[in-house]
CSV table of C-alpha atoms and ligand atoms in Angstrom, one decimal:
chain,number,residue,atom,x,y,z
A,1,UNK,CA,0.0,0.0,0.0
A,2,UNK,CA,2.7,2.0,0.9
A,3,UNK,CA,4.4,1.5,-2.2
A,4,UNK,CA,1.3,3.0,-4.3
A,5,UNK,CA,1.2,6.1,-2.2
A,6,UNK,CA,4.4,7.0,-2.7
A,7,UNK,CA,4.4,5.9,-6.8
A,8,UNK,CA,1.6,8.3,-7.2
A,9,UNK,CA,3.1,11.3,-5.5
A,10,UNK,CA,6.3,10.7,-7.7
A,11,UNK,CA,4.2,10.3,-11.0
A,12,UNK,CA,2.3,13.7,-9.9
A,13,UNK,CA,5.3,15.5,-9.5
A,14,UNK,CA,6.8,14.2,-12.4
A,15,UNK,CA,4.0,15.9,-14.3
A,16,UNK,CA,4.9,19.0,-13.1
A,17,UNK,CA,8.1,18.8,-13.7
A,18,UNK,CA,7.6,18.3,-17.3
A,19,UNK,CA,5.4,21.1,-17.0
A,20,UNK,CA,7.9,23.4,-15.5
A,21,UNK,CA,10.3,22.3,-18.2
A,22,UNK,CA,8.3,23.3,-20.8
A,23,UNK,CA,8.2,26.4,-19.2
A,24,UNK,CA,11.9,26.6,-19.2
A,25,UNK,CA,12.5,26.0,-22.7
A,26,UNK,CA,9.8,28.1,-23.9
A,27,UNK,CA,12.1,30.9,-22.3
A,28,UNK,CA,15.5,29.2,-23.5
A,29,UNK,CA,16.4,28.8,-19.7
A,30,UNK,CA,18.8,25.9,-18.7
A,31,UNK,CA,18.4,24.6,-15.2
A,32,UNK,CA,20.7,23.3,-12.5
A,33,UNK,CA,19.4,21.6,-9.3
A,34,UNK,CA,21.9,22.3,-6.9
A,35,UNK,CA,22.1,19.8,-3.8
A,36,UNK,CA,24.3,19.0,-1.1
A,37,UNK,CA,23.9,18.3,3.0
A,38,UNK,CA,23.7,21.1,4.7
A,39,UNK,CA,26.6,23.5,4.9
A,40,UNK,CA,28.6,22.1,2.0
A,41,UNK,CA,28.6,25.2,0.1
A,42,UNK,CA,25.5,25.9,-2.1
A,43,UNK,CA,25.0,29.4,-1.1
A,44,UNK,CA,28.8,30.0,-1.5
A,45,UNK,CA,29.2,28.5,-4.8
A,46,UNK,CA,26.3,30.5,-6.2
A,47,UNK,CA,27.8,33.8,-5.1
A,48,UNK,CA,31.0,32.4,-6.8
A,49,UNK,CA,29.4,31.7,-9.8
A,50,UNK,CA,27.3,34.9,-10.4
A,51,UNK,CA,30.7,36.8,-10.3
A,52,UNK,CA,33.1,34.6,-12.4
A,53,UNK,CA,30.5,34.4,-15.2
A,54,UNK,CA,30.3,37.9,-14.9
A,55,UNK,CA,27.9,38.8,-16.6
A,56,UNK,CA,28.6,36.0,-19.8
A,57,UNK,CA,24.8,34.3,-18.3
A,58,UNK,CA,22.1,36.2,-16.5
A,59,UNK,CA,21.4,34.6,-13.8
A,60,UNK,CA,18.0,33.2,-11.5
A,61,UNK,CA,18.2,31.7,-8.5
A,62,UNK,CA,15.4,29.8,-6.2
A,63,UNK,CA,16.8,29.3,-2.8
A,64,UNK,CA,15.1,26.2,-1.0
A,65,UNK,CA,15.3,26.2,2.9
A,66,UNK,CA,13.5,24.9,5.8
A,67,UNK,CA,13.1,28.0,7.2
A,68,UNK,CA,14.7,31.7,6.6
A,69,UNK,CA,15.4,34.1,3.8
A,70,UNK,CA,19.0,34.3,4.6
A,71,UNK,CA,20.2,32.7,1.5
A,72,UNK,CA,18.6,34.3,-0.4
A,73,UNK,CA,19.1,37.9,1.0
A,74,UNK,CA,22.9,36.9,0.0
A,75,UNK,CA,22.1,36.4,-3.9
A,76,UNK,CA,19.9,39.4,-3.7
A,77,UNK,CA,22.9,41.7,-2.8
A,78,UNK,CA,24.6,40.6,-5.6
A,79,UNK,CA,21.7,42.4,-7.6
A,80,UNK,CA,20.6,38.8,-9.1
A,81,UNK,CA,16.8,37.9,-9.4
A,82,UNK,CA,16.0,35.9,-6.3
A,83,UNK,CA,13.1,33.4,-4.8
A,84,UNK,CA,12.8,31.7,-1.1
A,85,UNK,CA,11.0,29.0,-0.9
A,86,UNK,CA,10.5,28.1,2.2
A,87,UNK,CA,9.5,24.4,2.8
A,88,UNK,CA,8.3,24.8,6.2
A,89,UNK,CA,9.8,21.4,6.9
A,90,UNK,CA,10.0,19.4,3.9
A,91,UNK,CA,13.7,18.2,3.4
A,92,UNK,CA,13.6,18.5,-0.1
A,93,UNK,CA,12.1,20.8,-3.3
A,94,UNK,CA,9.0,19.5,-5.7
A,95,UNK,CA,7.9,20.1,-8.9
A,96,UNK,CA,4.9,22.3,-7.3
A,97,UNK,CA,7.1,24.6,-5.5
A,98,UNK,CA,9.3,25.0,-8.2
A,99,UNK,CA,6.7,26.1,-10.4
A,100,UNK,CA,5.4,28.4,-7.6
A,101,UNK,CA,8.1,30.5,-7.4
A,102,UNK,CA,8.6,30.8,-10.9
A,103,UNK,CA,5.7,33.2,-11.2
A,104,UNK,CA,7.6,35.8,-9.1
A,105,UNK,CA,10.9,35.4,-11.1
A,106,UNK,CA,11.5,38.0,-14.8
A,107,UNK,CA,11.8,34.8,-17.0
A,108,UNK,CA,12.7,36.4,-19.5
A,109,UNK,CA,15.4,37.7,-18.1
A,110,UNK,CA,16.7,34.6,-17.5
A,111,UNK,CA,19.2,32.1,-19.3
A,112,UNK,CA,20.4,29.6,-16.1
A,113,UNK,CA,18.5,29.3,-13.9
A,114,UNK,CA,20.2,27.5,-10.4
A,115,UNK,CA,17.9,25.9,-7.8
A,116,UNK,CA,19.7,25.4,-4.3
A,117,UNK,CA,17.7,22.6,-3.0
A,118,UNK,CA,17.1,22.0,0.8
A,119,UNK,CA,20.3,20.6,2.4
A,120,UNK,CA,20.1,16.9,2.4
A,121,UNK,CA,22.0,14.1,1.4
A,122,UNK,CA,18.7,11.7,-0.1
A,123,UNK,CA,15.6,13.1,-0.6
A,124,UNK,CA,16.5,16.1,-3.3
A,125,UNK,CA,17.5,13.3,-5.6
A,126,UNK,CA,14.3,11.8,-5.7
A,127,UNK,CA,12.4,14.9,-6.8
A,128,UNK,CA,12.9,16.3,-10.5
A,129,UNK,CA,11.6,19.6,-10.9
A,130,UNK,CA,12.5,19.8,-14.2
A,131,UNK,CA,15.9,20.9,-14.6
A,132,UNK,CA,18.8,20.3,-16.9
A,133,UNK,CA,21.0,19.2,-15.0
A,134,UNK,CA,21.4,17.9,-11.2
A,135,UNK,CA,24.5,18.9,-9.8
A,136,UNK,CA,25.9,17.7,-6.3
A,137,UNK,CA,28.6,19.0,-4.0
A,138,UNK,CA,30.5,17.0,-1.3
A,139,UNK,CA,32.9,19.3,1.0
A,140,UNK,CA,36.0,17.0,2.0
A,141,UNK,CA,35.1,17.9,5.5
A,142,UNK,CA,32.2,15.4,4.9
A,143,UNK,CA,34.4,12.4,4.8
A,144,UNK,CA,35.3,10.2,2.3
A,145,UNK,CA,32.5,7.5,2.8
A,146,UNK,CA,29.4,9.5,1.9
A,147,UNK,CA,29.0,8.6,-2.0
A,148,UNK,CA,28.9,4.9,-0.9
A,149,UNK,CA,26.7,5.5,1.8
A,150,UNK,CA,24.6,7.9,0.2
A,151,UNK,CA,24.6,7.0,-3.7
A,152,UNK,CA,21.1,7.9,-5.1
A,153,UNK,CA,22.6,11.2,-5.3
A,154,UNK,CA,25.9,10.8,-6.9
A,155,UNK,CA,24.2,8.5,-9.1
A,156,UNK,CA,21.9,11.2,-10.5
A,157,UNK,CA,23.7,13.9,-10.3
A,158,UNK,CA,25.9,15.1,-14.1
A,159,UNK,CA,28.9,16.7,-12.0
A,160,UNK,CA,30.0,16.7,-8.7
A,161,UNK,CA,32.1,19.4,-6.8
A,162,UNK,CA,34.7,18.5,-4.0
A,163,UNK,CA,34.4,21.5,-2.4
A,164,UNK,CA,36.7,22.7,0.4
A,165,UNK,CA,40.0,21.5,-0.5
A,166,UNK,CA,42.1,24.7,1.8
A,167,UNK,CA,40.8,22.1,4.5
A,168,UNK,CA,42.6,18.8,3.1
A,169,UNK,CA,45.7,19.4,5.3
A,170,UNK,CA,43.3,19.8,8.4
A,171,UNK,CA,41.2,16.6,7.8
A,172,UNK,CA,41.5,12.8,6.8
A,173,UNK,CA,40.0,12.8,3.5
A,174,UNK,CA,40.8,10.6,0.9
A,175,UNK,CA,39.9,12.7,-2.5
A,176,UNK,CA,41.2,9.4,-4.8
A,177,UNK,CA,38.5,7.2,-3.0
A,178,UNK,CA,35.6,9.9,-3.3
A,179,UNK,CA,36.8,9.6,-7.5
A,180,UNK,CA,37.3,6.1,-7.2
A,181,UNK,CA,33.7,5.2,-5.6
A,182,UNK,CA,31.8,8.2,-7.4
A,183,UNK,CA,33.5,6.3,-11.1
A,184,UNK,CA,31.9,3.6,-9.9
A,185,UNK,CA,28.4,4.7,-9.1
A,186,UNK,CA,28.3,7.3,-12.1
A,187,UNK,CA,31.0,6.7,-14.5
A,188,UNK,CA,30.2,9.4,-16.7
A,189,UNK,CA,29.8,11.9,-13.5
A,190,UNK,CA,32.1,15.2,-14.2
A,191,UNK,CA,34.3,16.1,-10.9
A,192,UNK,CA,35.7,18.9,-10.1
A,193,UNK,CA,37.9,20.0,-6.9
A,194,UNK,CA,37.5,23.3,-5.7
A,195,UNK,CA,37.5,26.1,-3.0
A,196,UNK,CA,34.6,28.2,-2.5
A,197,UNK,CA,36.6,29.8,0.0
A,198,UNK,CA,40.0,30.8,-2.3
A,199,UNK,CA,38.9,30.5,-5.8
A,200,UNK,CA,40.9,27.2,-6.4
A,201,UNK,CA,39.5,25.2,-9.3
A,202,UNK,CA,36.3,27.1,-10.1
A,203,UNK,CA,37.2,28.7,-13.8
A,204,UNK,CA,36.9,24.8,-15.0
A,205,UNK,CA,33.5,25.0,-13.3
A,206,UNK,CA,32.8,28.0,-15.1
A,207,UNK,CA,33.6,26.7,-18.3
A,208,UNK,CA,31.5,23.6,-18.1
A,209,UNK,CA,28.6,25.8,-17.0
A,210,UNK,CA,29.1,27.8,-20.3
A,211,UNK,CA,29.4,24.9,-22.2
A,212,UNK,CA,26.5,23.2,-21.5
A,213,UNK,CA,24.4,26.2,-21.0
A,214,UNK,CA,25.3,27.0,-24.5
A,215,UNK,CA,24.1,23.4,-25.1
A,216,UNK,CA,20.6,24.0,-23.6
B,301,LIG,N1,37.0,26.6,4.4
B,301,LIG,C1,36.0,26.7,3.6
B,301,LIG,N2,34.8,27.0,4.0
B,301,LIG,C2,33.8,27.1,3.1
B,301,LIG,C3,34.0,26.8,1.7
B,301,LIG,N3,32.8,27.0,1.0
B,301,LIG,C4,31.9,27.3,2.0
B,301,LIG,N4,32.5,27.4,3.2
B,301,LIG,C5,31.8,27.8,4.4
B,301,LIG,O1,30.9,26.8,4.8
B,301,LIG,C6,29.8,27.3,5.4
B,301,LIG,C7,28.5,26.8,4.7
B,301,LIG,O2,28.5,27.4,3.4
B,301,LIG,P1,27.2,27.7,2.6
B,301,LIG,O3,27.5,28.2,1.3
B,301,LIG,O4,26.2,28.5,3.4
B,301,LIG,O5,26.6,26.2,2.5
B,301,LIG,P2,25.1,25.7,2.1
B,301,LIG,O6,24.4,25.4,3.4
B,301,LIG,O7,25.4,24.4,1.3
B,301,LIG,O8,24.5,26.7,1.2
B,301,LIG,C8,30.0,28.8,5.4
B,301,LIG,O9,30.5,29.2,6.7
B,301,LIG,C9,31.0,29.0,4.3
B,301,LIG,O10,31.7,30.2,4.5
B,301,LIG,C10,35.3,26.4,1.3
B,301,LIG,O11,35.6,26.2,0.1
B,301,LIG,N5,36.3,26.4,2.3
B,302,LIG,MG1,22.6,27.6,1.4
């Protein structure tokens, strides 16, 4: 019985997902579902991102949380067009709040649009809201066992950032067993090692972005 319930919700929000994405490509906007566990560095990477494209993309950004508007007070400053959702609870985004919040955003005036899911390591990977592209970050500080323990995420996701790695000589974190076991779980899964915090790594990021964005 169970098993029906939760079939059903999943076939109702993948309706609207392919709702929303018609949205999205009736306004030529490519989509990224951010997601991570809490505290990897989303909100960090966005601000990050919105500079070093500089201005090549213009930018959206739906900012999932529990609770708050912090996040997205942070990409507002950065004069970007901005949505909260606030889940109220929920540990993940759905198709029907995604399409919620796209009434309030200048579409447009958009060509990528990133969603920062809520911060959890399973349930935002069982949700498509009708994006392009899931993308995952793991900070190093995480640990080294998490893809294996946690794979429905790495498995879905197209790239996967190693954020954090100014903290490698301050924890044990094997980054050539996160590659190893991600290669298994996703072999076609892009990785790239960076630092939200100094910079390190992110123009490949960028480039990628640009690349497929052009793509979509
Ligand atoms: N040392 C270090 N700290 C980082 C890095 N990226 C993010 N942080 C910090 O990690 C914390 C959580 O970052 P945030 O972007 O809010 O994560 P989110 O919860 O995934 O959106 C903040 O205190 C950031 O300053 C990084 O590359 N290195
Ligand atoms: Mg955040």
């Amino acid at each position: 019985m169970n098993v029906k319930v939760v079939g059903r919700i999943l076939q109702a929000n993948d309706r609207i997902a392919s709702e929303n994405r018609a949205i999205f490509k009736e306004n030529g906007i490519y989509v990224l579902n951010l997601m991570s566990a809490p505290g990897a560095g989303k909100t960090s990477l966005l601000e990050r991102t919105i500079q070093g494209l500089n201005g090549k993309k213009k930018i959206g950004v739906i900012e999932g949380d529990i609770a708050t508007h912090r996040d997205a007070e942070r990409i507002a400053s950065l004069g970007i067009p901005v949505v909260q959702i606030n889940t109220g609870g929920a540990c993940h985004l759905d198709a029907n709040m995604v399409r919620e919040a796209l009434s309030e955003l200048p579409l447009k005036d958009i060509d990528m649009l990133f969603i920062e899911n809520v911060g959890n390591l399973v349930c935002p990977a069982e949700f498509n809201v009708g994006e392009d592209e899931k993308v995952m970050i793991l900070s190093i500080a995480e640990g080294d066992d998490k893809p294996l323990k946690y794979p429905l995420m790495f498995q879905e996701s197209s790239a996967l950032l190693l954020n954090k790695i100014d903290l490698l000589p301050y924890v044990d974190c094997s980054i050539e067993k996160i590659r190893d076991d991600v290669a298994g779980l996703n072999p076609g899964i892009r990785v790239f090692e960076v630092s939200c915090k100094t910079g390190a790594g992110l123009d490949d990021w960028y480039n990628w972005l640009m690349v497929k964005g052009c793509r979509g």
